[in-house]
XYZ file of C-alpha atoms in Angstrom:
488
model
C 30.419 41.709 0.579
C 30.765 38.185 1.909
C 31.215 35.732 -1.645
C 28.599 33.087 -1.785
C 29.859 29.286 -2.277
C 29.178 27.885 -5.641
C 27.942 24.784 -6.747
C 29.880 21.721 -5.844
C 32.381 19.991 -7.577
C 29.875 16.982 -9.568
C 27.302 18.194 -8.713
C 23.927 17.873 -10.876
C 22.204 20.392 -12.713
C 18.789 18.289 -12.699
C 17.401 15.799 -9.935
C 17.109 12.489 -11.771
C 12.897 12.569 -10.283
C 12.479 16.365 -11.011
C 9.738 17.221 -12.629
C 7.748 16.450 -9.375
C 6.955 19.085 -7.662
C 8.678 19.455 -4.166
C 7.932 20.577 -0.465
C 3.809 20.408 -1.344
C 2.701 17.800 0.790
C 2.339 18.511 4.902
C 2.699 16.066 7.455
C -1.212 15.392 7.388
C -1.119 14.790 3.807
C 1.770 12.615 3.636
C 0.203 10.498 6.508
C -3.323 10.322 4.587
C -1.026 8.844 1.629
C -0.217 5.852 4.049
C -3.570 5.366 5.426
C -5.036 5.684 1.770
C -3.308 3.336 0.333
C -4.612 0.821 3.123
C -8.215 1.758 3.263
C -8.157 0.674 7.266
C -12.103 1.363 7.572
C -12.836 -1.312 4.335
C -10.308 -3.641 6.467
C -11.918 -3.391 9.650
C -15.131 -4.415 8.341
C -14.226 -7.211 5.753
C -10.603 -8.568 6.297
C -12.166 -9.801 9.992
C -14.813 -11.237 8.076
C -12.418 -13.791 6.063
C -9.841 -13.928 8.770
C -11.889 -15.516 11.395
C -12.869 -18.473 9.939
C -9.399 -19.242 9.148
C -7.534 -18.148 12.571
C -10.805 -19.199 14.586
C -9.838 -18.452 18.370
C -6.615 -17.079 17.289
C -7.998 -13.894 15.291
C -6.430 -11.173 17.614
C -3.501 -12.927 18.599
C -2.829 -12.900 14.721
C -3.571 -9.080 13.754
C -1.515 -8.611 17.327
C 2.083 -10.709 15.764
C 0.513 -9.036 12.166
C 1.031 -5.376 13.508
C 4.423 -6.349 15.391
C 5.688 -7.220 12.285
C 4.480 -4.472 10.197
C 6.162 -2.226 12.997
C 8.806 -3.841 12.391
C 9.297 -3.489 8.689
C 7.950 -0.314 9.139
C 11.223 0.025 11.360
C 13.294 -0.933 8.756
C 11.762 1.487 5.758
C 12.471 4.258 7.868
C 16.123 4.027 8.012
C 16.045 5.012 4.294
C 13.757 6.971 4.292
C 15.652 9.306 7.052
C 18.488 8.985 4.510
C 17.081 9.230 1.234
C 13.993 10.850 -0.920
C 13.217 8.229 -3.428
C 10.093 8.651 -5.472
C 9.899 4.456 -5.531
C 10.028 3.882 -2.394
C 10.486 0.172 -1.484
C 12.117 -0.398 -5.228
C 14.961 2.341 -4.868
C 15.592 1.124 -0.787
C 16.469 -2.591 -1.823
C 18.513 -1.217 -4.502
C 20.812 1.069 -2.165
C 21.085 -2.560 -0.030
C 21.581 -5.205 -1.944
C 22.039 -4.629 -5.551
C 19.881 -3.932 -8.993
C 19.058 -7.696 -9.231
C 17.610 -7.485 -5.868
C 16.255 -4.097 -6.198
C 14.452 -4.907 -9.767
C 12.534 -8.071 -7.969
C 11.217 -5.515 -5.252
C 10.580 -3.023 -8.016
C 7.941 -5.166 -9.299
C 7.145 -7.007 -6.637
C 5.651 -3.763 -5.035
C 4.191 -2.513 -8.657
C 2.433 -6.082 -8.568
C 1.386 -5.471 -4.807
C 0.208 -1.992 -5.357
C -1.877 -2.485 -8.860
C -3.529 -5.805 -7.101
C -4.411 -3.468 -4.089
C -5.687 -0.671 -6.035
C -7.832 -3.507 -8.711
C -9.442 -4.621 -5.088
C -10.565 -1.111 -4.206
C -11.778 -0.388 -7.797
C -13.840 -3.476 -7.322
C -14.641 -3.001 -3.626
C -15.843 0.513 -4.273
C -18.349 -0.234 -6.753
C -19.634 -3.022 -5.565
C -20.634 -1.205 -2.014
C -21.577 1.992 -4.284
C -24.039 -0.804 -6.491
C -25.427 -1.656 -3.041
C -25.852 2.499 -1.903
C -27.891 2.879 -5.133
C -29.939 -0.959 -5.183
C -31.796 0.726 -2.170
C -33.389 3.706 -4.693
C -33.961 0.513 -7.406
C -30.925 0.250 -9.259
C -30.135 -3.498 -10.376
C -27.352 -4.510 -8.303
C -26.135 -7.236 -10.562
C -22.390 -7.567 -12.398
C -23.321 -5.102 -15.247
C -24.031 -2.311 -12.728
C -20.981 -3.042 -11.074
C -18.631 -3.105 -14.210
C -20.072 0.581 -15.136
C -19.539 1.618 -11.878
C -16.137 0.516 -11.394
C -15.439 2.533 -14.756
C -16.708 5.614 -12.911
C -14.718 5.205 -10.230
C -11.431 4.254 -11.651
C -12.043 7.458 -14.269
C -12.616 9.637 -10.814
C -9.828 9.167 -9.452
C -7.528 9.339 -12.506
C -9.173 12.655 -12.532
C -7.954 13.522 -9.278
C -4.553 12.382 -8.978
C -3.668 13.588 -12.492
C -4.475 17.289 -11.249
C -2.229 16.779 -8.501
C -0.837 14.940 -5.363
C -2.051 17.337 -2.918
C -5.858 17.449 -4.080
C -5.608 13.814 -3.889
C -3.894 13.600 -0.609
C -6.597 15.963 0.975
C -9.280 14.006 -0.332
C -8.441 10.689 0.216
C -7.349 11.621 3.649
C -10.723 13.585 4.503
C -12.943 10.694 3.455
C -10.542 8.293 5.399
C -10.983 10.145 8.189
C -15.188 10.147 7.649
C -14.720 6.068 6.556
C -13.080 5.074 10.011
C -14.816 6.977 11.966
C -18.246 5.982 10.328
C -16.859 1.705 10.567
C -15.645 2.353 14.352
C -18.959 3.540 15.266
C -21.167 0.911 13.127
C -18.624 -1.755 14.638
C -19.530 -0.770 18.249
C -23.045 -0.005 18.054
C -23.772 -3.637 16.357
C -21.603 -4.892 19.144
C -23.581 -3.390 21.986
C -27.267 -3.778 20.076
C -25.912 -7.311 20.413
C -25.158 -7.585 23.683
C -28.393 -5.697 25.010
C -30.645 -8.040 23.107
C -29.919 -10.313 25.327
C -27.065 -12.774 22.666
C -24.346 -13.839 25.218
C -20.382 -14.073 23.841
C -19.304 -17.635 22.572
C -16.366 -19.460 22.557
C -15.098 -18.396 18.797
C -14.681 -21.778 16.673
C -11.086 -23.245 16.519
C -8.688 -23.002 13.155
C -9.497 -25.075 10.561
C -5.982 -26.667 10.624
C -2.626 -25.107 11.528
C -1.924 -23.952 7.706
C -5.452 -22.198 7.657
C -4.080 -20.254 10.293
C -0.822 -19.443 8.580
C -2.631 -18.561 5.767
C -4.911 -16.273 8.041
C -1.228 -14.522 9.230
C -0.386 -13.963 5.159
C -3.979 -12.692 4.542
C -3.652 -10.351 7.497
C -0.312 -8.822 6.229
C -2.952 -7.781 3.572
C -4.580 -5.167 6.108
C -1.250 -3.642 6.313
C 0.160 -3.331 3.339
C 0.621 0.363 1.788
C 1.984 1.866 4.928
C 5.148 2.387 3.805
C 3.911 4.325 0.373
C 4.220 7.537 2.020
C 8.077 7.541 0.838
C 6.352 7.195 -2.733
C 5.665 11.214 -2.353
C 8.696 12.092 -0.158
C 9.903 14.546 -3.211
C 6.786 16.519 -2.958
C 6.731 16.096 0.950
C 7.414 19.252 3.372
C 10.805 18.663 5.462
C 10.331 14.842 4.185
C 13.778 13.361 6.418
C 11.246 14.011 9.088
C 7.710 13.739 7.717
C 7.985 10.513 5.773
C 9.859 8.421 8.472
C 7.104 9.460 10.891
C 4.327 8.275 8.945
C 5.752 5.001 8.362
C 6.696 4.192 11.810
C 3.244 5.216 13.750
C 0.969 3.849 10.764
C 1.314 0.672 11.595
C 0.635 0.567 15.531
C -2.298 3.251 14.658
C -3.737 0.409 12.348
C -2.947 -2.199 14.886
C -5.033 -0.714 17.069
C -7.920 -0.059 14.706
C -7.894 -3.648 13.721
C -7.842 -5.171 16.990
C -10.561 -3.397 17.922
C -13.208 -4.231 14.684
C -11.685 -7.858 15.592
C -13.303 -7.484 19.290
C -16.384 -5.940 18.417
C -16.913 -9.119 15.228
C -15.257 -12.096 16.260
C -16.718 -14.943 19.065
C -20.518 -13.959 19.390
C -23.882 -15.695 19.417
C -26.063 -13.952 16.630
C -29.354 -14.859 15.098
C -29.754 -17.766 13.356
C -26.979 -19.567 15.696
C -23.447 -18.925 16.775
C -20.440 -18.963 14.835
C -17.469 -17.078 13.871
C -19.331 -15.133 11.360
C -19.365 -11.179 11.647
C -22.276 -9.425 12.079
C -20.779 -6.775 9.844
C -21.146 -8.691 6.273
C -17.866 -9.098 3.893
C -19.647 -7.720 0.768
C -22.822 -5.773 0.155
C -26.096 -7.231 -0.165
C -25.298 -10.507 1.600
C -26.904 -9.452 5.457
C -29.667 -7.600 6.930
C -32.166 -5.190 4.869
C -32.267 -1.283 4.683
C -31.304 0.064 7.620
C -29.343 3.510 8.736
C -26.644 1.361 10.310
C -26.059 -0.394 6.763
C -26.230 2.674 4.826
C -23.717 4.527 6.925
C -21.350 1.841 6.953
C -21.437 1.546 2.967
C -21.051 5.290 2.566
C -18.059 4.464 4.826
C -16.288 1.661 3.107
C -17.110 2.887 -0.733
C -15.535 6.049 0.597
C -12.393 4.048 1.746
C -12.120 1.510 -0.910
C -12.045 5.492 -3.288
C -9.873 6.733 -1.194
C -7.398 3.080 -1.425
C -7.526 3.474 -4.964
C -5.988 6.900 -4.861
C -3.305 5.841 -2.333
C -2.229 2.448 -4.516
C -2.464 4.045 -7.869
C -0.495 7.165 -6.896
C 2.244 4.611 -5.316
C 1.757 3.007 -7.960
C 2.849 5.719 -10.907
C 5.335 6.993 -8.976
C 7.725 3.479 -9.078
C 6.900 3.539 -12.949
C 8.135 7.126 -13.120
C 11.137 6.311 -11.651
C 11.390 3.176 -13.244
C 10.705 4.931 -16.832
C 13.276 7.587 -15.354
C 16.016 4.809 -15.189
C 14.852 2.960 -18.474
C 13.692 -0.035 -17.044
C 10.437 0.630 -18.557
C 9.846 3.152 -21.567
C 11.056 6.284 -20.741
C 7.232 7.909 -21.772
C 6.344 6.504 -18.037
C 9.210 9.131 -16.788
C 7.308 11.989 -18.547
C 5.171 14.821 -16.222
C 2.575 16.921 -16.884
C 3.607 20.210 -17.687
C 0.871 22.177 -15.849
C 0.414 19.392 -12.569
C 3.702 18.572 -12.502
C 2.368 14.752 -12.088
C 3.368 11.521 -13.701
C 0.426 11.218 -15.962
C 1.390 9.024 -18.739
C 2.379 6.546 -15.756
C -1.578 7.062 -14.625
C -2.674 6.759 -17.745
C -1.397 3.909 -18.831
C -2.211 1.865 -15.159
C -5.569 3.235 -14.684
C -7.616 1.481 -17.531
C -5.630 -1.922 -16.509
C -6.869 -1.015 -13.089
C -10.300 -0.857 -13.528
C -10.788 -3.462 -16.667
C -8.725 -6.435 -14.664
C -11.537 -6.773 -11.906
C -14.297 -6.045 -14.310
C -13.030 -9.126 -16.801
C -12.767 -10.826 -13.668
C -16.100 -10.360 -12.259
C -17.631 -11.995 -15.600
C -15.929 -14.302 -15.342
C -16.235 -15.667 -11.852
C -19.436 -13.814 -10.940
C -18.284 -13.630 -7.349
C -17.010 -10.090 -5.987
C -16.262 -12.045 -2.726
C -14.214 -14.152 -4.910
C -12.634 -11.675 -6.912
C -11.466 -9.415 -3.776
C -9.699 -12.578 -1.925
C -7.866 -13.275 -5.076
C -7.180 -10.401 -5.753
C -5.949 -9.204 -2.171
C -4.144 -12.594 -2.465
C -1.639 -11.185 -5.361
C -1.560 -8.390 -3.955
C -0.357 -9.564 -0.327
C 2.692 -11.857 -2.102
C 3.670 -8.654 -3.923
C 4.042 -6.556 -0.771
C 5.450 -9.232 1.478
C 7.902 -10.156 -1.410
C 8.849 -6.681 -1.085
C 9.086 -6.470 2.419
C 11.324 -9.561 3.159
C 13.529 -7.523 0.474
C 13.748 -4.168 2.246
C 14.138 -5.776 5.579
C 17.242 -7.573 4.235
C 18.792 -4.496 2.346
C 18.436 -2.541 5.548
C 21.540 -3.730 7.659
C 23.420 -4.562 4.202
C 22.802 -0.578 3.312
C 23.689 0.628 7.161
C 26.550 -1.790 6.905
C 27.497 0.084 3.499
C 27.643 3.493 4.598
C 29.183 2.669 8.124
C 26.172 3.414 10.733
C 25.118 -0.043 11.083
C 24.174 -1.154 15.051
C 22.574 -3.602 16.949
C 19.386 -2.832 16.571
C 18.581 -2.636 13.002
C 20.569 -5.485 12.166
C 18.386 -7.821 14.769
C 15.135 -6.173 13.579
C 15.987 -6.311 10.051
C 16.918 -10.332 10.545
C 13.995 -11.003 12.540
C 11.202 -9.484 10.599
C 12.554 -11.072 7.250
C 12.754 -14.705 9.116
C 9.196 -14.324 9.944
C 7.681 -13.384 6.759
C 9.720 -16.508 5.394
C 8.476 -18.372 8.059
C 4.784 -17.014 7.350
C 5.246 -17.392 3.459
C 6.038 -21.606 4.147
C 3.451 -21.618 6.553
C 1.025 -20.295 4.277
C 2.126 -23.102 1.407
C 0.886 -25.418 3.139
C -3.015 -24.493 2.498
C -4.496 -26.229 0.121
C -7.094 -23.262 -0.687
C -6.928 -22.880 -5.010
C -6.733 -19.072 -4.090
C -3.716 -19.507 -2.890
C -1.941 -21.562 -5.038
C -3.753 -19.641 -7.921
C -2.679 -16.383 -6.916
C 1.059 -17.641 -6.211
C 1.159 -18.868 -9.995
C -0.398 -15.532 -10.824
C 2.952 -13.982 -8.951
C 5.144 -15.818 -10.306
C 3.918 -15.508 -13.762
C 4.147 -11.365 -13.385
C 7.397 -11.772 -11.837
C 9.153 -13.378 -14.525
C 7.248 -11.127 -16.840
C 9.037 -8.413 -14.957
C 12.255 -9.538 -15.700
C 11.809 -11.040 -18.554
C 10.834 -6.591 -19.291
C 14.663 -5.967 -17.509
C 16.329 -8.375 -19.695
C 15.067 -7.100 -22.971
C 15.422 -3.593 -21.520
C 18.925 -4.583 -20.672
C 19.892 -5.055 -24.298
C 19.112 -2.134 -25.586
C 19.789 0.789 -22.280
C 23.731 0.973 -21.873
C 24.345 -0.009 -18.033
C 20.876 0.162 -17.031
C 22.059 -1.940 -14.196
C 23.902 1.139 -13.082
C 20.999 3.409 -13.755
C 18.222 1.530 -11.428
C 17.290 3.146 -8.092
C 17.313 6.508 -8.396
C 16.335 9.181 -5.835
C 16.389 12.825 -5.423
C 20.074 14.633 -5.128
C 21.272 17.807 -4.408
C 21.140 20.133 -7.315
C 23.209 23.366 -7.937
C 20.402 25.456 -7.113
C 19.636 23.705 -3.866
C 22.912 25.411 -2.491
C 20.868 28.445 -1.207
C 17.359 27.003 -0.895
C 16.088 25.039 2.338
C 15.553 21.318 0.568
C 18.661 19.683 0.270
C 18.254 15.840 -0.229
C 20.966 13.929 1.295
C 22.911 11.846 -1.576
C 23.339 8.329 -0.450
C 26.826 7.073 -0.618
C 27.850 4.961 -3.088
């Protein structure tokens, strides 16, 4: 009888991320975690909306550059992610490029950009749910939306602590219903239009040239998430060839989506005069009375902003876990449920922040519209933050384990330039929610390391623990999943 090999030499006993459960997730699912965690039906209808009075004539020239870039980055994610299963995605990547330093500033750079997302769609779901239910005589006022966003926010904790797959059919089945239900509102408004007899116009100009580099940082906003799909890669089926996939062909799908809502809003004459305005309205209760078209579209969008919150908050727990793996947090985030096999104190610990940050917000501004830019402002410096790191640490990790070329190197370079050059641009406007939500980043930033230092002093070369990923086990010798262990 022919003698079976036995376990390497150094080899593990234990993944660092097990726990998780692996080889759930299809290529479907793992997709729907990408397109989740963007909510690309909410976008189409309100991102536009703020955009175009910024950008002006240049609206689809900037979601065009916008989804270039994403590709791009997009580009440079999958090189790990062909080459690694890390549960933190954009945290453990930098990491394996340029260093712990490095990788602990993406690390919470992307925890900043994915709680800010997923506080958004807590906020954006009620507040189109408040509208669903003002039509049957519910007060639609800040109280109603604070309850609601509790509802919502304790929904989905719900779902994702019972398990990543629920959670990734759902989100990806109402996705599916949200875009579908935004295209067709989108084009039917656009055509009504047109048929009534209201010509095109000439779409207004920019208000200066750093509005419109401001409109290029706010549109990096209708991206970001797309690369979270490497968040689940562990509990992905075949996930070298799954999770790469997603991440490249999200962003041109989205591109597409978004150029599209961009034509069907952007340089018409409507009633009342012509403008830049959508006809589609930014937030509930601010356009035309009851109609079918306005009730479909904000079954639509509450469905996506649900299904967003899902996608950011399971992105989300997953770089705690691995962050409370390493001990750069406490080590309770690292903890799984015994029966899911999810990271629920990780959940349960960011889900009441999640839903009681836009709530404390909303008294206190009273604006939702307010609210969501300010808070899709955070969140867009977390993720581009991020980005410019991962684009960077992809030719230094290449470079590191000897299959750097051309290509990656040039792509990696030219996507970071750019969202430097976009981030400078975008200093220049004078708009308080700018500068307000770059103090905010800053603020959470240092917070963040001010976390690493203290955690520092008391976890024995932590700086050699941070980024960890899934590695070949002893009993992976005779099964199918065998993670590839990144060379040192």
């Amino acid at each position: 009888m022919r003698r079976q090999p036995g376990p390497q030499k150094g080899m593990r006993s234990s993944s660092p991320v097990s726990g998780l459960r692996r080889a759930q997730l299809s290529f479907a699912q793992v997709l729907g975690q990408s397109v989740s965690a963007v909510a690309p039906s909410a976008v189409m209808v309100t991102l536009p909306a703020l955009v175009i009075p910024a950008a002006g004539a240049w609206t689809l020239p900037v979601f065009f550059v916008t989804a270039l870039l994403m590709t791009a980055v997009g580009y440079c994610i999958a090189q790990f992610a062909s080459r690694m299963i890390a549960v933190s995605g954009l945290y453990s990547y930098t990491v394996k490029g340029l260093g712990p330093i490095p990788g602990i500033a993406a690390g919470w750079s992307v925890v900043i950009g994915y709680a800010a997302a997923a506080m958004a769609s807590v906020l954006g779901a009620a507040a189109y749910l408040a509208a669903l239910l003002n039509r049957v005589g519910v007060p639609a006022g800040r109280p109603t939306i604070a309850v609601l966003a509790v509802v919502v926010a304790a929904v989905a904790l719900i779902l994702m602590v019972r398990g990543v797959r629920l959670s990734a059919r759902i989100s990806l089945t109402v996705e599916v219903f949200a875009v579908v239900a935004a295209a067709a509102v989108l084009f039917i408004t656009f055509t009504s239009t047109l048929a009534a007899g209201h010509e095109r116009a000439d779409t207004v100009a920019p208000q200066s040239y750093s509005a419109l580099g401001f409109a290029l940082l706010l549109t990096i906003t209708s991206f970001e998430g797309f690369e979270s799909a490497g968040t689940v890669a562990r509990e992905a089926r075949k996930p070298f060839v799954t999770v790469p996939r997603a991440i490249r062909w999200t962003p041109v799908a989205l591109g597409v989506l978004y150029m599209f809502a961009v034509a069907m809003q952007s340089g018409r004459t409507v009633q009342g005069g012509v403008g830049s305005t959508p006809l589609v309205l930014t937030l509930p209760g601010s356009g035309p009375g009851s109609t079918a078209l306005s009730v479909v579209m904000e079954l639509g969008i509450t469905a996506s902003w649900f299904a967003c919150i899902i996608g950011s908050t399971t992105a989300l727990s997953r770089t705690l876990f691995a962050m409370g793996r390493e001990g750069v947090v406490s080590e309770r985030l690292g903890r799984v449920h015994r029966r899911f096999r999810t990271p629920h104190i990780a959940l349960l610990i960011s889900m009441p922040l999640i839903a009681a940050v836009p709530i404390g917000y909303l008294m206190l501004v009273g604006s939702p519209r307010e609210v969501m830019i300010g808070l899709l402002a955070v969140s867009a410096h977390g993720y581009v933050g991020a980005y410019l790191l991962v684009c960077l640490a992809t030719p230094a990790f290449l470079h590191r384990i000897g299959e750097l070329t051309r290509t990656p190197l040039i792509i990696g370079l030219a996507a970071a330039t750019s969202m430097v050059a976009i981030i400078a641009w975008a200093a220049f406007t004078v708009a308080s929610p700018v500068w307000i939500a770059t103090a905010v980043y800053a603020t959470l930033m240092a917070v963040g390391f001010g976390v690493y230092a203290v955690r520092a002093s008391h976890v024995p070369g932590l700086a050699e623990r941070v980024g960890v990923f899934d590695e070949t086990v002893a009993g992976d010798i005779f099964a199918d999943y065998n993670p590839w262990e990144v060379r040192r």
